[in-house]
XYZ file of C-alpha atoms in Angstrom:
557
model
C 100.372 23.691 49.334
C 97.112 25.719 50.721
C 96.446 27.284 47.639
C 96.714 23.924 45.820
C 94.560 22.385 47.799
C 91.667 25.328 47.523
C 91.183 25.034 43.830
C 89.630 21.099 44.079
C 87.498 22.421 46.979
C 86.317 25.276 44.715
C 85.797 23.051 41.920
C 83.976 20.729 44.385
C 81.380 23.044 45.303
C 80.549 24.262 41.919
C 79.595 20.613 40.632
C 76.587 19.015 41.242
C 76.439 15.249 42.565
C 73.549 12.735 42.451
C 75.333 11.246 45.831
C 77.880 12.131 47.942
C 80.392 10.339 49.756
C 79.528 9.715 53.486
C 82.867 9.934 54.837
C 84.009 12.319 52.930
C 81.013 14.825 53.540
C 81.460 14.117 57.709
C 85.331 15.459 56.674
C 83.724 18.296 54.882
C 84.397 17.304 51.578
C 81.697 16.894 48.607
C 83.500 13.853 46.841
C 80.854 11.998 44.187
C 80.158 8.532 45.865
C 80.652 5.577 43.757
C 79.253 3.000 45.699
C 75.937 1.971 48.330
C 75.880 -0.307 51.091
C 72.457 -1.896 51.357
C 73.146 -2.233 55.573
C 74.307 1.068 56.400
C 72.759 2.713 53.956
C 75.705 4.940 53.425
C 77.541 6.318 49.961
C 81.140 6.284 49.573
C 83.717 6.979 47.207
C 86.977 5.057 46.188
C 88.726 6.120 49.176
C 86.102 5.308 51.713
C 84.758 2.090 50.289
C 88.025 0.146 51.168
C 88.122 1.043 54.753
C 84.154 0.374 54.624
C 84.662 -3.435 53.374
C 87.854 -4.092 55.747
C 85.446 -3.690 58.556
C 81.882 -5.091 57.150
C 83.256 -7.930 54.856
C 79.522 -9.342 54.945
C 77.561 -6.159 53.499
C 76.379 -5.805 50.399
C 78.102 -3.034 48.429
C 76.421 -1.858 44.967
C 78.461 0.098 42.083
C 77.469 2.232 39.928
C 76.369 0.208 37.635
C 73.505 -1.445 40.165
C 72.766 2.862 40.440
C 69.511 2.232 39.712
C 68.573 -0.093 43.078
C 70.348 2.936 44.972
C 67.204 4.672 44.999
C 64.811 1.660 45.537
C 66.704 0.757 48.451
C 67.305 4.093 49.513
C 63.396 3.919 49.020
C 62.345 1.409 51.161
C 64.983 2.383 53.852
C 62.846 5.695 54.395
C 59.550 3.524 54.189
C 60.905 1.627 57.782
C 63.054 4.386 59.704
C 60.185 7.050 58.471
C 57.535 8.119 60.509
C 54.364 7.693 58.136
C 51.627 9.956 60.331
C 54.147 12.938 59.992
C 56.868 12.328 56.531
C 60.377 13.343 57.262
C 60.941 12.778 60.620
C 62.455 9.315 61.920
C 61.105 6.900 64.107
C 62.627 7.240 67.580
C 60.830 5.495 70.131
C 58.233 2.969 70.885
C 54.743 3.076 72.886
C 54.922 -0.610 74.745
C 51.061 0.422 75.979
C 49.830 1.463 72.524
C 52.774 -0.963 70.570
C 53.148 1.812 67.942
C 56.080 3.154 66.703
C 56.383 7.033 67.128
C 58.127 9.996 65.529
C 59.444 13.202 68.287
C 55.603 14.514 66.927
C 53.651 11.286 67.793
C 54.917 11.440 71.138
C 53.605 14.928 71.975
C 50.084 14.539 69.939
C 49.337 10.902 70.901
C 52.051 9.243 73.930
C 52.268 12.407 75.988
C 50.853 10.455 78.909
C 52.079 7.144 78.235
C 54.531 5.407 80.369
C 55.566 2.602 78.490
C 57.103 4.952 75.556
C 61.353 3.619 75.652
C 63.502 4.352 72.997
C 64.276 2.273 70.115
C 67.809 2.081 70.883
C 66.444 0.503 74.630
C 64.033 -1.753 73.350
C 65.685 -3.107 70.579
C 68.119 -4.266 72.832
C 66.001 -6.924 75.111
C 64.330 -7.304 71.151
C 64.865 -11.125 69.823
C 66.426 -10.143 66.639
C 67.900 -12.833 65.141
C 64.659 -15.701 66.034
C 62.048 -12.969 64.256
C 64.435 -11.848 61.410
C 64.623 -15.301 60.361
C 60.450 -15.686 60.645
C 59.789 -12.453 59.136
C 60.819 -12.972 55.229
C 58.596 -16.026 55.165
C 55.746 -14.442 57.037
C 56.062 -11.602 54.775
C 56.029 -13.770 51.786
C 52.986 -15.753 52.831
C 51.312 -12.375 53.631
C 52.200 -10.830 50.105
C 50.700 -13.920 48.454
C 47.625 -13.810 50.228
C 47.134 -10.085 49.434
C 48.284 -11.312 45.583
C 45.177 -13.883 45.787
C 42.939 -11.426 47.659
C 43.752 -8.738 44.726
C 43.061 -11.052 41.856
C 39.725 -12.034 43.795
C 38.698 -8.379 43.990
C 39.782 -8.046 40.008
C 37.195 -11.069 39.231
C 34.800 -9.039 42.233
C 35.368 -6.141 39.749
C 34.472 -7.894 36.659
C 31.741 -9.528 37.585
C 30.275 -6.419 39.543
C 30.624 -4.570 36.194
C 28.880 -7.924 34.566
C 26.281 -7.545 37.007
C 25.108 -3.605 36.711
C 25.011 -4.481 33.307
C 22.841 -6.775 33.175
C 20.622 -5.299 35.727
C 20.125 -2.100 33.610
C 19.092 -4.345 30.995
C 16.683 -5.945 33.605
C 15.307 -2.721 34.426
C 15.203 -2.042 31.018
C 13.149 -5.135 29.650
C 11.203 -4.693 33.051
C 10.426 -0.936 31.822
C 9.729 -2.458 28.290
C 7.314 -4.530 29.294
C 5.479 -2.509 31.789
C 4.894 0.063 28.781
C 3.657 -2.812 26.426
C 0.712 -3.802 28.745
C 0.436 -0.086 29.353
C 0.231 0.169 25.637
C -1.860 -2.947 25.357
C -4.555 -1.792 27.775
C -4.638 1.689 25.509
C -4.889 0.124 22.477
C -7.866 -2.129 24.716
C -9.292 1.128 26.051
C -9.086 2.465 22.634
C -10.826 -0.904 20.408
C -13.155 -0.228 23.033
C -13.936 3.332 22.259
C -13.762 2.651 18.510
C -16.309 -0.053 18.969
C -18.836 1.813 20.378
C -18.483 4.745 18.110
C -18.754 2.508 14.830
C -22.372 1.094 16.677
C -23.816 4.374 17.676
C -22.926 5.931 14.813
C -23.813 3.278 12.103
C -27.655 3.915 14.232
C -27.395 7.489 13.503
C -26.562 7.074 10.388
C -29.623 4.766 9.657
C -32.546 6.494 11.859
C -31.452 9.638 9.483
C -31.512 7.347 6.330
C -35.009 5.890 7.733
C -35.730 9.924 8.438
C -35.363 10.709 4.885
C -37.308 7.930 3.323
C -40.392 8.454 5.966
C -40.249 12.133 4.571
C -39.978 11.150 0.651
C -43.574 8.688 1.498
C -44.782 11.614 3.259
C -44.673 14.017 0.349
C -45.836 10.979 -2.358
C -49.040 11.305 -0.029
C -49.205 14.595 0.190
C -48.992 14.577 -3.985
C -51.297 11.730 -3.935
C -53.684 14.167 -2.352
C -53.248 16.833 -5.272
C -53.815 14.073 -7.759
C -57.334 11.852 -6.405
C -60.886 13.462 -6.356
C -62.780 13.409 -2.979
C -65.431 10.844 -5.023
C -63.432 8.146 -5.271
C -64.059 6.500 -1.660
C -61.626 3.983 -2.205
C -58.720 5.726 -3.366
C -59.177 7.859 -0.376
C -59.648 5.102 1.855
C -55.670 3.673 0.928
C -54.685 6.999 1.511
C -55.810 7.365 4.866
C -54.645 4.049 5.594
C -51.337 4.337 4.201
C -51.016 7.498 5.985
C -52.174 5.743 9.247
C -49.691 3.154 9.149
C -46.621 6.072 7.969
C -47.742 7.744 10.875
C -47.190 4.664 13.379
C -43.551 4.509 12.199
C -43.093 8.101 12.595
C -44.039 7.343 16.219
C -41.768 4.612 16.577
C -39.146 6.547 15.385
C -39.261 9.103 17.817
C -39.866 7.158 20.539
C -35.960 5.316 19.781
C -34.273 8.051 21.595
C -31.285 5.729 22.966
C -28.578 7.261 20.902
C -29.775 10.565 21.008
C -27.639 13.329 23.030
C -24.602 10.796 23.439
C -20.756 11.848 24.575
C -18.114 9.856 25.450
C -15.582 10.547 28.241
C -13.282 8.001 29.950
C -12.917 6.875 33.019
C -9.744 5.967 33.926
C -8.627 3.113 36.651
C -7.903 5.052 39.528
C -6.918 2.244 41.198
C -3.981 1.447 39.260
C -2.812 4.931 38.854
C -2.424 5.068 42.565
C -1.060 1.871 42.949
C 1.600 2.913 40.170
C 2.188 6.525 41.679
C 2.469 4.580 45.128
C 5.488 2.504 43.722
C 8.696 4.252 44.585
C 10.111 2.831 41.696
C 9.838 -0.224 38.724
C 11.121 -2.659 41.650
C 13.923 -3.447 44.523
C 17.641 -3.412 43.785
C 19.116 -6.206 45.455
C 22.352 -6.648 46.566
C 23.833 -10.469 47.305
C 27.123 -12.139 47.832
C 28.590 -14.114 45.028
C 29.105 -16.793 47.931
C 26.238 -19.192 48.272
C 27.943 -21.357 50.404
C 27.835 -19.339 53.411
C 26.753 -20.559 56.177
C 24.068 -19.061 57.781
C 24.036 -19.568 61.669
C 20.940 -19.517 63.855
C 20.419 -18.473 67.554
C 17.859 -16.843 69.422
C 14.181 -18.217 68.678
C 10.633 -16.753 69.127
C 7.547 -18.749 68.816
C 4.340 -15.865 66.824
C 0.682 -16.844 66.601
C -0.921 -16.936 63.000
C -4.283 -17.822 63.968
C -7.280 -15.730 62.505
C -9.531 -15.317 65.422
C -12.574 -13.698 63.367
C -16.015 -14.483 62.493
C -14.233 -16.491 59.059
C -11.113 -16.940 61.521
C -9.641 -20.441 61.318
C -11.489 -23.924 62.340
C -7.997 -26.318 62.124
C -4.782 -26.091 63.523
C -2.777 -24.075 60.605
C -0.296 -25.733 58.663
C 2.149 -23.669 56.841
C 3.510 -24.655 53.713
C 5.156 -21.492 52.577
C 6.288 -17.874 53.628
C 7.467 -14.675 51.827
C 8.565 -11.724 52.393
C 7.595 -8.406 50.909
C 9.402 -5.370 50.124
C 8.067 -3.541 53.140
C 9.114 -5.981 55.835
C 5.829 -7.822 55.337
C 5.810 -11.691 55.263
C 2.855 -13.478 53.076
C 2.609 -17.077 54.442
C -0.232 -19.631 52.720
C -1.872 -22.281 55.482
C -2.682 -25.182 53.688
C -5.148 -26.989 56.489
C -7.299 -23.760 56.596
C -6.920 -22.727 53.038
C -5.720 -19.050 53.251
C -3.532 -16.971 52.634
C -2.088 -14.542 55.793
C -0.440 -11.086 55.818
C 1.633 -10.439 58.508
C 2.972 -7.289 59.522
C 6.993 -6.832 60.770
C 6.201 -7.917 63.855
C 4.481 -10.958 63.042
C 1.048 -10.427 63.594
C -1.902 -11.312 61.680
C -3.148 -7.854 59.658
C -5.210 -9.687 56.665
C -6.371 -12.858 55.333
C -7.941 -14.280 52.176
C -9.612 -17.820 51.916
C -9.506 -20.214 49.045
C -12.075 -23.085 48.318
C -9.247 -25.395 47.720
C -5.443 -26.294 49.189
C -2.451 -24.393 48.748
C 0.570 -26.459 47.625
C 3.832 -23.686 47.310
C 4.061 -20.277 47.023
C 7.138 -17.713 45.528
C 7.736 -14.340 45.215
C 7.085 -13.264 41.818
C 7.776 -9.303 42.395
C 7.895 -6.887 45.061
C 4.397 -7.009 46.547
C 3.274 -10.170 44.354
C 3.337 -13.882 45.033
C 2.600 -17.124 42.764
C 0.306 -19.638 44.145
C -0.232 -23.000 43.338
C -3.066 -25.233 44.603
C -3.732 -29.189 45.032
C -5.763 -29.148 41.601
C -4.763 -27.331 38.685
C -4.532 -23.633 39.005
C -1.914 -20.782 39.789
C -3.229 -17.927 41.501
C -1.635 -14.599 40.957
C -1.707 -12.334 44.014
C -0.773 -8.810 45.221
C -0.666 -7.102 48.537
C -1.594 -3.372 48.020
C -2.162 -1.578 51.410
C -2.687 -4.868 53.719
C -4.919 -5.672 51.343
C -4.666 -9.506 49.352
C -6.037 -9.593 46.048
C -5.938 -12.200 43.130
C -4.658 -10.569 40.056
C -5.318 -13.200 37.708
C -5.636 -17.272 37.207
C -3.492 -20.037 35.542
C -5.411 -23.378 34.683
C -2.846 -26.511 33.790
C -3.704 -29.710 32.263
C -1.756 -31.228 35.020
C -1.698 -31.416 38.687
C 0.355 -29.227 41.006
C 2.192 -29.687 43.602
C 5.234 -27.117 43.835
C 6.232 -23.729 41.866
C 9.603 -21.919 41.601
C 9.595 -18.534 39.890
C 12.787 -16.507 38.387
C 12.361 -14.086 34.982
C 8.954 -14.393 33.404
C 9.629 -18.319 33.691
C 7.276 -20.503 35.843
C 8.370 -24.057 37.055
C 5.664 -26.292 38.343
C 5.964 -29.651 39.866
C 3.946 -32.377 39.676
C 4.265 -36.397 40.328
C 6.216 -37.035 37.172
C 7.358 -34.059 35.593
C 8.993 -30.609 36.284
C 7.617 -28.241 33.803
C 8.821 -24.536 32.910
C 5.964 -21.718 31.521
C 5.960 -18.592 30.416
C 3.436 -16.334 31.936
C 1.078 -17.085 29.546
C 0.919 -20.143 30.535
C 2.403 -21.787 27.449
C 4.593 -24.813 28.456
C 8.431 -23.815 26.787
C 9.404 -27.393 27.921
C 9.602 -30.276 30.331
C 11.851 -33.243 32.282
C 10.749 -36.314 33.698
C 11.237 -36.494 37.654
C 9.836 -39.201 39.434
C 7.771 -38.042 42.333
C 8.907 -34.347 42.147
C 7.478 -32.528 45.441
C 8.432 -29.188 46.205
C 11.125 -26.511 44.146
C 12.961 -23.427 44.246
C 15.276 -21.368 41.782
C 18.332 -19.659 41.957
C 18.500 -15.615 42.189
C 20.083 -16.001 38.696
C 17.918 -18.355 37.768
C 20.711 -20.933 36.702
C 19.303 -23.888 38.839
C 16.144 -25.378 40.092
C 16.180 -27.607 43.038
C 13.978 -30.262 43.556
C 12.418 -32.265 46.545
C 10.754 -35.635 45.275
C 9.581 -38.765 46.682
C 12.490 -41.025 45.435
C 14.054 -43.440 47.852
C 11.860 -43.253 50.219
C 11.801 -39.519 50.498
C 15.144 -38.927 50.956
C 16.417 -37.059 47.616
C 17.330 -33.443 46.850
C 17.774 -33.170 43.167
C 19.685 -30.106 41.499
C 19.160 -29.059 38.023
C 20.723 -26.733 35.399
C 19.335 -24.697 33.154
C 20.556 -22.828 30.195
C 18.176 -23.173 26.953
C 16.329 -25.522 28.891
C 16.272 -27.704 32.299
C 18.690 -30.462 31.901
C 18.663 -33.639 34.025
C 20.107 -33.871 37.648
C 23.724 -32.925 37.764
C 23.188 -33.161 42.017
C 21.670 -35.579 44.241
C 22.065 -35.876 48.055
C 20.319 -38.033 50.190
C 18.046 -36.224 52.948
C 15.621 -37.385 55.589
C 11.980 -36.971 54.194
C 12.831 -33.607 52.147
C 9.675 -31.368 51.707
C 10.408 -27.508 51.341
C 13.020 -25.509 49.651
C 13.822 -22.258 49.766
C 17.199 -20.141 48.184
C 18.234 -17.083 49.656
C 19.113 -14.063 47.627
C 22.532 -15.117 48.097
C 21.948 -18.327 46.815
C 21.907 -20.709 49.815
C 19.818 -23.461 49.700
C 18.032 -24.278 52.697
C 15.559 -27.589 53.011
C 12.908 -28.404 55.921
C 13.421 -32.422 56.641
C 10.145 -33.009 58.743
C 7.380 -34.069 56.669
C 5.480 -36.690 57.966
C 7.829 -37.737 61.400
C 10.950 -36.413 59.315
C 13.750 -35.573 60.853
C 12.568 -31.983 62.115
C 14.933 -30.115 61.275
C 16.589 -27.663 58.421
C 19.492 -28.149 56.284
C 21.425 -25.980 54.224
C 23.039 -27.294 50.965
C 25.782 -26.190 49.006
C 24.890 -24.652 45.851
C 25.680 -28.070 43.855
C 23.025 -29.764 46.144
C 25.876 -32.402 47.168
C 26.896 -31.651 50.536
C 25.215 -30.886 53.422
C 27.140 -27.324 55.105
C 24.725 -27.077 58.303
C 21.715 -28.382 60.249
C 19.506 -27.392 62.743
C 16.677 -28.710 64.537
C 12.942 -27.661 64.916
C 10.526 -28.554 67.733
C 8.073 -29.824 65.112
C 7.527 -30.614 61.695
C 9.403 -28.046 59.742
C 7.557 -27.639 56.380
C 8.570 -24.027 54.783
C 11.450 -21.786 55.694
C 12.196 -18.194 54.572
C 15.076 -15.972 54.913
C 15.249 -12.492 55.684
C 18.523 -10.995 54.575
C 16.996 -7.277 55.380
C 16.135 -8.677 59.189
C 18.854 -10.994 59.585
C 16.166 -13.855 60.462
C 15.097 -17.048 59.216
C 11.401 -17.633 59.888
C 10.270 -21.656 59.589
C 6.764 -22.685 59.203
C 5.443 -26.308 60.880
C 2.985 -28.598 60.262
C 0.114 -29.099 62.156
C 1.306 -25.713 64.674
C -0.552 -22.294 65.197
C 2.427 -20.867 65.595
C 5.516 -19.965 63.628
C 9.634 -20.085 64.759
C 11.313 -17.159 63.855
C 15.720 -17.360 64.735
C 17.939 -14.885 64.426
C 21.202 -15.377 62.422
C 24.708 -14.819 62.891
C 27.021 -15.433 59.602
């Protein structure tokens, strides 16, 4: 009987098994299992499984032929009773002060001096198992479908980030472009110049020696004339003097044109703008912004700055402010409409540089880094840059129209005026218009996809939103507003609108990005007229009418 029952054990150990039966292996047996149970995560065989379902008649058991779950569950059975700071040890107690779960290891690295660590076995106990088993598969559910939305948000994220850099290289690239074909264009200016100049001065070379050659040809037909006429003839010598006489003058004159004579060239380059370039730190600012314009953006603290210029041209009215913007290095440009200038104001608001203008500014927008677009109560757009606190006008734009706002976004200028919304190129060449009755103040979208639109209609309550793809197309947006007058988007593509012209409502509302609802409001002690925000500084600066001073709030989002 012993040495029958040797030979299966023999056997036994010589043959490998996926599983083995639990019961069997406690016996010291190695008996392949045949079956799981889910609950007690155990393996059995034939033998064992019967005895197994005579006690748990509500397990679930899985055959072989479910083998393949057998892992999964096996799996995700070591996922919860595993510790997952140190793999391959189980999860023994429980740190009430900390509430984490903790391995033997945990407990010495982390819990040594904890006094709320219990074991599981003790806490489970006083543990309300069966009212949070039955919340937990629907908690878990609504969990697992929010990270399923969250993921297929971060997939679009991922797309359109991708969609993005793209076409920001290509930005950078056209950017680049065109840089090097006004480079090119002031070479080939430099160089028209140069060729100019030769072709003259070399053309009166070329003559004085021509005029050289034929004053020496009349010299020798006197000097032959000479060789041929007797002393005698009186008059014959008397036109020979003469002529001589009057060769003579023109030899004179001759020599006396000395103005091309011992003439170089050299250039002189614009040192100027080769500093200003080498200055640059590069072709422009990367921007980042959130594809989330509806954001609200939260004020709270406020500080009150002066922007009065207190010099000898320093200002003789109260300012008003009808725009701000900020410049790459923290500085803010803001344009003062009752004391027409423009003031540069350091980051921490103070007053480093002004320029004046004979007439009133209207609107202003950033048109690059250290450059703003400025539009004024009769027909012209002033260009201007800030190189080392220093404001400069670039270059002018005369309209056939009246002005009275200006948005900016790509090469592409929209003006306002009382009738129409136009969009130019910066040439100055109109690409094409709309009709909007009373059109006051605008302001485009960082992608340059909408314009929005403060006019005079009803009363001076309307906010109109526009479209654009080829071209502007009519309102798509309305909302009513109380005596709308400046508009400003944020690089994240909030729309924010001052409501205080004229005894307005005083105070700032932001839009959604359709221009239909109002998200949030705040009020201004004044007459709000211009508002800028700072996504660098996490502020929101608002200019007022008829105030030497402007608000600056800090945000919270």
């Amino acid at each position: 009987m012993a040495e029958r029952m040797e030979t299966p054990l023999q056997l036994a150990s010589d043959s490998v098994y996926d599983c083995l039966c639990f019961g069997c292996e406690e016996s010291g047996l190695q008996i392949e299992a045949q079956y799981f149970c889910k609950r007690c995560q155990r393996h059995f065989c034939e033998n064992c499984v019967g005895h197994h379902n005579q006690i748990f008649k509500n397990h679930v058991v899985l055959g072989k032929g479910d083998k393949s779950d057998w892992s999964h569950t096996e799996a995700t059975m070591n996922y919860i009773t595993l510790c997952e700071q140190h793999p391959g040890e189980t999860i023994k107690m429980f740190c009430k002060g900390h509430r984490r779960l903790c391995c033997i290891y945990c407990l010495h690295s982390d819990h040594r001096l904890c006094e709320q660590v219990v074991r599981i076995g003790e806490d489970a106990e006083e543990f309300d198992v069966e009212d949070h088993f039955k919340e937990l598969p629907e908690n878990i559910l609504a969990k697992c479908e929010k990270f399923k939305l969250e993921h297929i948000d971060m997939e679009k994220q991922l797309e359109t980030l991708q969609i993005s850099y793209d076409e920001t290289l290509l930005e950078i690239a056209s950017f680049q472009k065109k840089m090097t074909d006004v480079i090119e264009k002031l070479g080939q200016c430099s160089t028209s110049e140069l060729e100019t100049m030769f072709t003259r001065i070399n053309e009166t070379c070329k003559n004085e020696m021509q005029r050289h050659t034929e004053i020496n040809q009349r010299y020798k037909l006197l000097q032959r004339g000479i060789e041929c006429i007797k002393q005698e003839n009186k008059q014959l010598v008397f036109i020979l003097c003469k002529k001589y006489d009057t060769l003579s003058e023109e030899t004179d004159s001759l020599y006396e044109r000395k103005d091309n004579r011992d003439i170089n060239f050299r250039f002189q380059y614009e040192a100027s703008m080769l500093q200003l370039v080498s200055e640059l730190g590069s072709l422009g600012k990367i921007q980042t912004y959130r594809n989330n314009p509806n954001q609200v953006i939260k004020v709270s603290d406020m500080t009150k700055h002066d922007i009065r210029v207190c010099s000898d041209s320093g200002d003789s009215n109260k300012a008003t402010i009808i725009d701000i913007c900020e410049l790459a290095d923290g500085e803010f440009i803001i344009a003062d409409s009752f004391n027409k200038k423009v003031k540069l104001l350091d980051d921490s608001f103070k007053v480093v540089s002004h320029l004046s203008f004979p007439r009133t500014p209207r609107q202003m927008c950033n048109v690059s880094a250290y450059s703003v677009a400025l539009i004024f109560d009769d027909r012209d757009l002033n260009f201007i840059r800030v190189n080392r606190q220093r404001i400069m006008v670039e270059r002018i734009i005369t309209f056939e129209h009246l002005c009275y706002g200006i948005g900016y976004h790509n090469d592409e200028i929209f003006v306002t005026d009382a009738e129409e919304i136009y969009c130019y190129n910066l040439e100055g060449q109109c690409k094409h218009e709309i009709s909007l009755a009373q059109a006051r103040k605008c302001a485009v979208s960082p992608d340059g996809t909408t314009v929005y639109v403060t006019t005079f209609q009803k009363g001076w309550n309307s906010c109109l939103t526009l479209e654009k793809a080829e071209t502007l197309q009519p309102p798509s947006g309305e909302i009513e507003l109380n005596r709308p007058d400046g508009v400003h988007v944020t690089s994240n593509g909030q729309v924010l609108v001052c409501c205080g012209v004229f005894w307005g409502s005083g105070e700032v509302v932001q839009l959604d990005s359709e221009g239909k609802d109002i998200l949030a409001r705040f009020s201004v002690s004044g007459s709000p007229q211009c508002v800028c925000y700072s996504k660098e500084k996490g502020i929101l600066l608002v200019g007022l009418y008829s105030s030497d001073t402007i608000h600056v709030f800090e945000t919270t989002r």
